[in-house]
CSV table of C-alpha atoms in Angstrom, one decimal:
chain,number,residue,atom,x,y,z
A,7,UNK,CA,46.8,-48.2,-27.4
A,8,UNK,CA,48.2,-47.5,-24.0
A,9,UNK,CA,49.5,-44.1,-25.2
A,10,UNK,CA,46.0,-43.2,-26.4
A,11,UNK,CA,44.5,-44.3,-23.0
A,12,UNK,CA,47.0,-42.1,-21.2
A,13,UNK,CA,46.3,-39.1,-23.3
A,14,UNK,CA,42.5,-39.5,-22.8
A,15,UNK,CA,43.1,-39.9,-19.1
A,16,UNK,CA,45.2,-36.8,-18.9
A,17,UNK,CA,42.5,-34.9,-20.9
A,18,UNK,CA,39.7,-36.0,-18.6
A,19,UNK,CA,41.8,-35.1,-15.5
A,20,UNK,CA,42.6,-31.7,-17.0
A,21,UNK,CA,39.0,-31.1,-17.9
A,22,UNK,CA,37.9,-32.1,-14.4
A,23,UNK,CA,40.4,-29.7,-12.8
A,24,UNK,CA,39.4,-26.9,-15.1
A,25,UNK,CA,35.7,-27.3,-14.2
A,26,UNK,CA,36.4,-27.5,-10.5
A,27,UNK,CA,38.4,-24.2,-10.7
A,28,UNK,CA,35.3,-22.5,-12.0
A,29,UNK,CA,33.0,-23.6,-9.1
A,30,UNK,CA,33.9,-20.6,-6.9
A,31,UNK,CA,33.0,-18.2,-9.8
A,32,UNK,CA,29.8,-20.1,-10.3
A,33,UNK,CA,29.0,-19.8,-6.5
A,34,UNK,CA,29.8,-16.1,-6.5
A,35,UNK,CA,27.5,-15.6,-9.5
A,36,UNK,CA,24.7,-17.4,-7.7
A,37,UNK,CA,25.1,-15.2,-4.6
A,38,UNK,CA,25.2,-12.0,-6.7
A,39,UNK,CA,22.1,-13.0,-8.6
A,40,UNK,CA,20.3,-13.8,-5.3
A,41,UNK,CA,21.4,-10.5,-3.8
A,42,UNK,CA,20.5,-8.2,-6.8
A,43,UNK,CA,17.3,-10.2,-7.2
A,44,UNK,CA,16.1,-9.0,-3.8
A,45,UNK,CA,15.1,-5.8,-5.7
A,46,UNK,CA,12.2,-7.6,-7.3
A,47,UNK,CA,11.0,-8.8,-3.9
A,48,UNK,CA,10.6,-5.3,-2.5
A,49,UNK,CA,6.9,-4.5,-2.0
A,50,UNK,CA,7.8,-0.8,-2.5
A,51,UNK,CA,8.8,1.4,-5.5
A,52,UNK,CA,8.3,4.9,-6.8
A,53,UNK,CA,4.8,4.2,-8.0
A,54,UNK,CA,3.9,2.7,-4.6
A,55,UNK,CA,5.4,5.8,-2.8
A,56,UNK,CA,3.3,8.1,-5.0
A,57,UNK,CA,0.1,6.2,-4.3
A,58,UNK,CA,0.9,6.1,-0.6
A,59,UNK,CA,1.4,9.9,-0.5
A,60,UNK,CA,-1.7,10.6,-2.6
A,61,UNK,CA,-4.0,8.3,-0.6
A,62,UNK,CA,-2.8,9.7,2.7
A,63,UNK,CA,-3.4,13.2,1.5
A,64,UNK,CA,-6.9,12.4,0.4
A,65,UNK,CA,-7.7,10.5,3.7
A,66,UNK,CA,-6.3,13.3,5.8
A,67,UNK,CA,-8.4,15.9,4.0
A,68,UNK,CA,-11.5,13.6,4.0
A,69,UNK,CA,-11.7,13.6,0.2
A,70,UNK,CA,-14.1,10.9,-1.0
A,71,UNK,CA,-14.1,10.1,-4.7
A,72,UNK,CA,-15.1,7.1,-6.8
A,73,UNK,CA,-11.5,6.8,-8.0
A,74,UNK,CA,-8.4,7.9,-6.2
A,75,UNK,CA,-7.2,9.8,-9.4
A,76,UNK,CA,-3.6,9.9,-8.3
A,77,UNK,CA,-1.3,11.4,-10.9
A,78,UNK,CA,1.5,8.8,-10.6
A,79,UNK,CA,2.2,8.0,-14.2
A,80,UNK,CA,5.7,9.6,-14.1
A,81,UNK,CA,6.5,7.3,-11.2
A,82,UNK,CA,5.7,4.3,-13.3
A,83,UNK,CA,8.3,5.5,-15.8
A,84,UNK,CA,10.8,5.9,-13.0
A,85,UNK,CA,10.2,2.3,-11.9
A,86,UNK,CA,10.7,1.2,-15.5
A,87,UNK,CA,14.1,2.9,-15.5
A,88,UNK,CA,15.0,1.1,-12.2
A,89,UNK,CA,14.0,-2.2,-13.8
A,90,UNK,CA,16.2,-1.5,-16.8
A,91,UNK,CA,19.2,-1.0,-14.5
A,92,UNK,CA,18.3,-4.1,-12.5
A,93,UNK,CA,17.9,-6.3,-15.5
A,94,UNK,CA,21.3,-5.3,-17.1
A,95,UNK,CA,23.1,-6.2,-13.9
A,96,UNK,CA,21.2,-9.5,-13.6
A,97,UNK,CA,22.0,-10.3,-17.2
A,98,UNK,CA,25.7,-9.6,-16.6
A,99,UNK,CA,25.9,-12.0,-13.6
A,100,UNK,CA,23.8,-14.5,-15.5
A,101,UNK,CA,26.4,-14.4,-18.2
A,102,UNK,CA,29.2,-15.0,-15.7
A,103,UNK,CA,27.2,-17.8,-14.2
A,104,UNK,CA,26.7,-19.5,-17.6
A,105,UNK,CA,30.4,-19.2,-18.4
A,106,UNK,CA,31.4,-20.8,-15.1
A,107,UNK,CA,28.6,-23.3,-14.8
A,108,UNK,CA,29.0,-27.0,-15.6
A,109,UNK,CA,25.2,-27.3,-16.0
A,110,UNK,CA,23.5,-27.3,-19.4
A,111,UNK,CA,22.7,-23.8,-20.6
A,112,UNK,CA,18.9,-23.4,-20.2
A,113,UNK,CA,18.9,-19.7,-20.0
A,114,UNK,CA,17.7,-17.5,-22.9
A,115,UNK,CA,18.4,-13.9,-22.9
A,116,UNK,CA,15.6,-12.4,-24.9
A,117,UNK,CA,15.3,-8.9,-23.4
A,118,UNK,CA,16.3,-6.4,-26.1
A,119,UNK,CA,19.0,-3.9,-25.4
A,120,UNK,CA,16.7,-0.9,-25.0
A,121,UNK,CA,18.0,2.6,-24.6
A,122,UNK,CA,17.4,4.3,-21.3
A,123,UNK,CA,15.7,7.7,-21.7
A,124,UNK,CA,15.6,10.4,-19.0
A,125,UNK,CA,12.5,10.7,-17.0
A,126,UNK,CA,11.3,13.5,-14.7
A,127,UNK,CA,12.7,11.7,-11.7
A,128,UNK,CA,15.8,9.9,-13.0
A,129,UNK,CA,18.2,11.4,-15.4
A,130,UNK,CA,21.1,9.6,-17.1
A,131,UNK,CA,24.4,10.9,-18.2
A,132,UNK,CA,25.8,10.0,-21.6
A,133,UNK,CA,28.4,7.7,-20.1
A,134,UNK,CA,25.7,5.8,-18.1
A,135,UNK,CA,23.7,5.2,-21.3
A,136,UNK,CA,26.8,3.9,-23.0
A,137,UNK,CA,27.6,1.7,-20.0
A,138,UNK,CA,24.1,0.2,-20.2
A,139,UNK,CA,24.5,-0.6,-23.9
A,140,UNK,CA,28.0,-2.1,-23.6
A,141,UNK,CA,27.1,-4.2,-20.5
A,142,UNK,CA,24.1,-5.5,-22.4
A,143,UNK,CA,26.2,-6.4,-25.4
A,144,UNK,CA,28.8,-8.3,-23.3
A,145,UNK,CA,26.1,-10.2,-21.5
A,146,UNK,CA,24.6,-11.3,-24.8
A,147,UNK,CA,27.9,-12.6,-25.9
A,148,UNK,CA,28.3,-14.6,-22.7
A,149,UNK,CA,25.0,-16.3,-22.6
A,150,UNK,CA,25.0,-17.1,-26.3
A,151,UNK,CA,28.4,-18.7,-26.1
A,152,UNK,CA,30.4,-16.1,-28.0
A,153,UNK,CA,32.6,-15.8,-24.9
A,154,UNK,CA,34.4,-19.0,-24.0
A,155,UNK,CA,35.0,-20.3,-20.5
A,156,UNK,CA,38.7,-19.8,-20.7
A,157,UNK,CA,38.1,-16.1,-21.1
A,158,UNK,CA,36.0,-15.6,-17.9
A,159,UNK,CA,38.6,-13.2,-16.4
A,160,UNK,CA,38.5,-11.2,-19.7
A,161,UNK,CA,34.7,-11.0,-19.5
A,162,UNK,CA,34.9,-9.6,-16.0
A,163,UNK,CA,37.6,-7.1,-17.0
A,164,UNK,CA,35.7,-6.0,-20.1
A,165,UNK,CA,32.5,-5.5,-18.1
A,166,UNK,CA,33.9,-4.0,-14.9
A,167,UNK,CA,33.8,-0.2,-15.9
A,168,UNK,CA,30.3,-0.5,-17.2
A,169,UNK,CA,29.1,-2.6,-14.2
A,170,UNK,CA,30.6,0.1,-11.9
A,171,UNK,CA,28.6,2.9,-13.6
A,172,UNK,CA,25.3,1.0,-13.7
A,173,UNK,CA,25.7,-0.1,-10.0
A,174,UNK,CA,26.6,3.4,-9.0
A,175,UNK,CA,23.5,4.8,-10.8
A,176,UNK,CA,21.2,2.2,-9.2
A,177,UNK,CA,22.6,2.9,-5.8
A,178,UNK,CA,22.1,6.6,-6.2
A,179,UNK,CA,18.5,6.2,-7.4
A,180,UNK,CA,17.6,3.9,-4.4
A,181,UNK,CA,19.5,6.0,-1.8
A,182,UNK,CA,18.8,9.5,-2.8
A,183,UNK,CA,15.5,9.2,-4.7
A,184,UNK,CA,13.5,6.4,-3.2
A,185,UNK,CA,14.7,6.7,0.4
A,186,UNK,CA,14.4,10.5,0.0
A,187,UNK,CA,10.7,10.2,-0.9
A,188,UNK,CA,10.2,8.0,2.1
A,189,UNK,CA,11.8,10.5,4.4
A,190,UNK,CA,9.5,13.3,3.1
A,191,UNK,CA,6.5,11.0,3.7
A,192,UNK,CA,7.6,10.3,7.2
A,193,UNK,CA,7.8,14.1,7.9
A,194,UNK,CA,4.3,14.5,6.4
A,195,UNK,CA,2.9,11.8,8.7
A,196,UNK,CA,4.7,13.3,11.7
A,197,UNK,CA,3.3,16.8,11.1
A,198,UNK,CA,-0.2,15.5,10.6
A,199,UNK,CA,-0.4,13.2,13.6
A,200,UNK,CA,1.5,15.7,15.8
A,201,UNK,CA,-1.1,18.3,15.0
A,202,UNK,CA,-3.9,15.8,16.0
A,203,UNK,CA,-2.3,15.4,19.4
A,204,UNK,CA,-2.9,19.1,20.1
A,205,UNK,CA,-6.4,19.2,18.7
A,206,UNK,CA,-8.8,20.1,21.6
A,207,UNK,CA,-11.8,18.7,19.6
A,208,UNK,CA,-10.4,15.1,19.9
A,209,UNK,CA,-10.7,13.1,23.1
A,210,UNK,CA,-8.0,10.9,24.6
A,211,UNK,CA,-9.2,7.7,22.9
A,212,UNK,CA,-9.2,9.4,19.5
A,213,UNK,CA,-5.6,10.7,20.1
A,214,UNK,CA,-4.5,7.2,21.2
A,215,UNK,CA,-5.9,5.6,18.1
A,216,UNK,CA,-4.2,8.2,16.0
A,217,UNK,CA,-0.9,7.5,17.8
A,218,UNK,CA,-1.2,3.8,17.1
A,219,UNK,CA,-1.9,4.5,13.5
A,220,UNK,CA,1.1,6.7,13.2
A,221,UNK,CA,3.5,4.3,14.8
A,222,UNK,CA,2.1,1.5,12.6
A,223,UNK,CA,2.9,3.6,9.5
A,224,UNK,CA,6.4,4.4,10.5
A,225,UNK,CA,7.1,0.8,11.5
A,226,UNK,CA,6.2,-0.3,8.0
A,227,UNK,CA,8.5,2.3,6.6
A,228,UNK,CA,11.3,1.2,9.0
A,229,UNK,CA,11.1,-2.3,7.6
A,230,UNK,CA,11.0,-1.2,4.0
A,231,UNK,CA,13.9,1.3,4.6
A,232,UNK,CA,15.9,-1.5,6.2
A,233,UNK,CA,15.4,-3.7,3.2
A,234,UNK,CA,16.3,-1.0,0.7
A,235,UNK,CA,19.5,-0.2,2.7
A,236,UNK,CA,20.4,-3.9,2.8
A,237,UNK,CA,19.9,-4.1,-0.9
A,238,UNK,CA,22.1,-1.0,-1.4
A,239,UNK,CA,24.9,-2.7,0.7
A,240,UNK,CA,24.6,-5.8,-1.5
A,241,UNK,CA,25.0,-3.8,-4.8
A,242,UNK,CA,27.9,-1.7,-3.3
A,243,UNK,CA,29.7,-4.9,-2.1
A,244,UNK,CA,29.3,-6.7,-5.4
A,245,UNK,CA,30.5,-3.7,-7.4
A,246,UNK,CA,33.5,-3.0,-5.1
A,247,UNK,CA,34.7,-6.6,-4.8
A,248,UNK,CA,34.2,-7.2,-8.5
A,249,UNK,CA,36.5,-4.3,-9.3
A,250,UNK,CA,39.1,-5.6,-6.8
A,251,UNK,CA,39.0,-9.1,-8.4
A,252,UNK,CA,39.5,-7.8,-11.9
A,253,UNK,CA,42.2,-5.3,-10.8
A,254,UNK,CA,44.2,-8.0,-9.1
A,255,UNK,CA,46.9,-10.1,-10.8
A,256,UNK,CA,45.5,-13.3,-9.3
A,257,UNK,CA,45.0,-16.2,-11.7
A,258,UNK,CA,41.5,-17.7,-12.1
A,259,UNK,CA,42.6,-21.1,-10.8
A,260,UNK,CA,44.9,-19.8,-8.0
A,261,UNK,CA,44.2,-20.6,-4.4
A,262,UNK,CA,44.2,-16.9,-3.5
A,263,UNK,CA,41.6,-16.1,-6.2
A,264,UNK,CA,39.3,-18.9,-4.9
A,265,UNK,CA,39.8,-17.7,-1.3
A,266,UNK,CA,38.8,-14.1,-2.3
A,267,UNK,CA,35.7,-15.3,-4.1
A,268,UNK,CA,34.8,-17.5,-1.1
A,269,UNK,CA,35.1,-14.5,1.3
A,270,UNK,CA,33.0,-12.3,-1.0
A,271,UNK,CA,30.3,-15.1,-1.2
A,272,UNK,CA,30.3,-15.4,2.5
A,273,UNK,CA,29.8,-11.6,3.0
A,274,UNK,CA,27.0,-11.6,0.5
A,275,UNK,CA,25.3,-14.5,2.3
A,276,UNK,CA,25.5,-12.4,5.5
A,277,UNK,CA,23.7,-9.5,3.8
A,278,UNK,CA,21.1,-11.9,2.3
A,279,UNK,CA,20.4,-13.1,5.9
A,280,UNK,CA,20.0,-9.5,7.1
A,281,UNK,CA,17.5,-8.8,4.4
A,282,UNK,CA,15.5,-12.0,5.1
A,283,UNK,CA,15.3,-11.1,8.8
A,284,UNK,CA,13.7,-7.8,8.0
A,285,UNK,CA,10.9,-9.7,6.2
A,286,UNK,CA,9.8,-11.4,9.4
């Protein structure tokens, strides 16, 4: 009887230590989910950029119509592609969270593994489409329990090359495409309002009102640009540090592994704070 009690005690202690060793991974997953989740908080996307440009053009040319009639459908498709990239990264980190969490699994992954198709704005290479498919499959295994907790490091290693490609694509789309559209719009605003400042038909008060309007527009863009850049930094940091973790020979329950995860989590919290400050 005493022997059985000892065995049970050892098992409970071992289970407790095992669970506590996963807490840093759980915390990192939470921070990654919060960081990548900022994308859904953005009040700006490709469709919004198109409507913004279209509306400004009509206003500046004094076009009055019953409907704006802005041809922005292709931009909706671009936003759908961004959402697909976003969701596959969220699903991966949700899988890692479920594997490391001591909570009851209440998450159901019911988004189908759709195939990304090229749009007029966003084109995908074959390896990026494959990465999307593979990362989705791995995430499904994690949240449905087909991956076991003692294989967390394997889950991260298996997913890393695909996570890198998807992160790289999302960063490119945000940095080159979305921020690029915003830069073009800024130049359009500058040219329009600058020409108004030289218009002899306008009095001083009209020109002052135009200047206030211009600086209001670019200030809104400055905040949005800052948020997008902060989000890009988050995705870059997560991808880079994830690769460093899986490339190291550190054991999951080692002090150094926990310390590395703690440092990454702290860096992510700093970027989260930067993002939140821009919303004020």
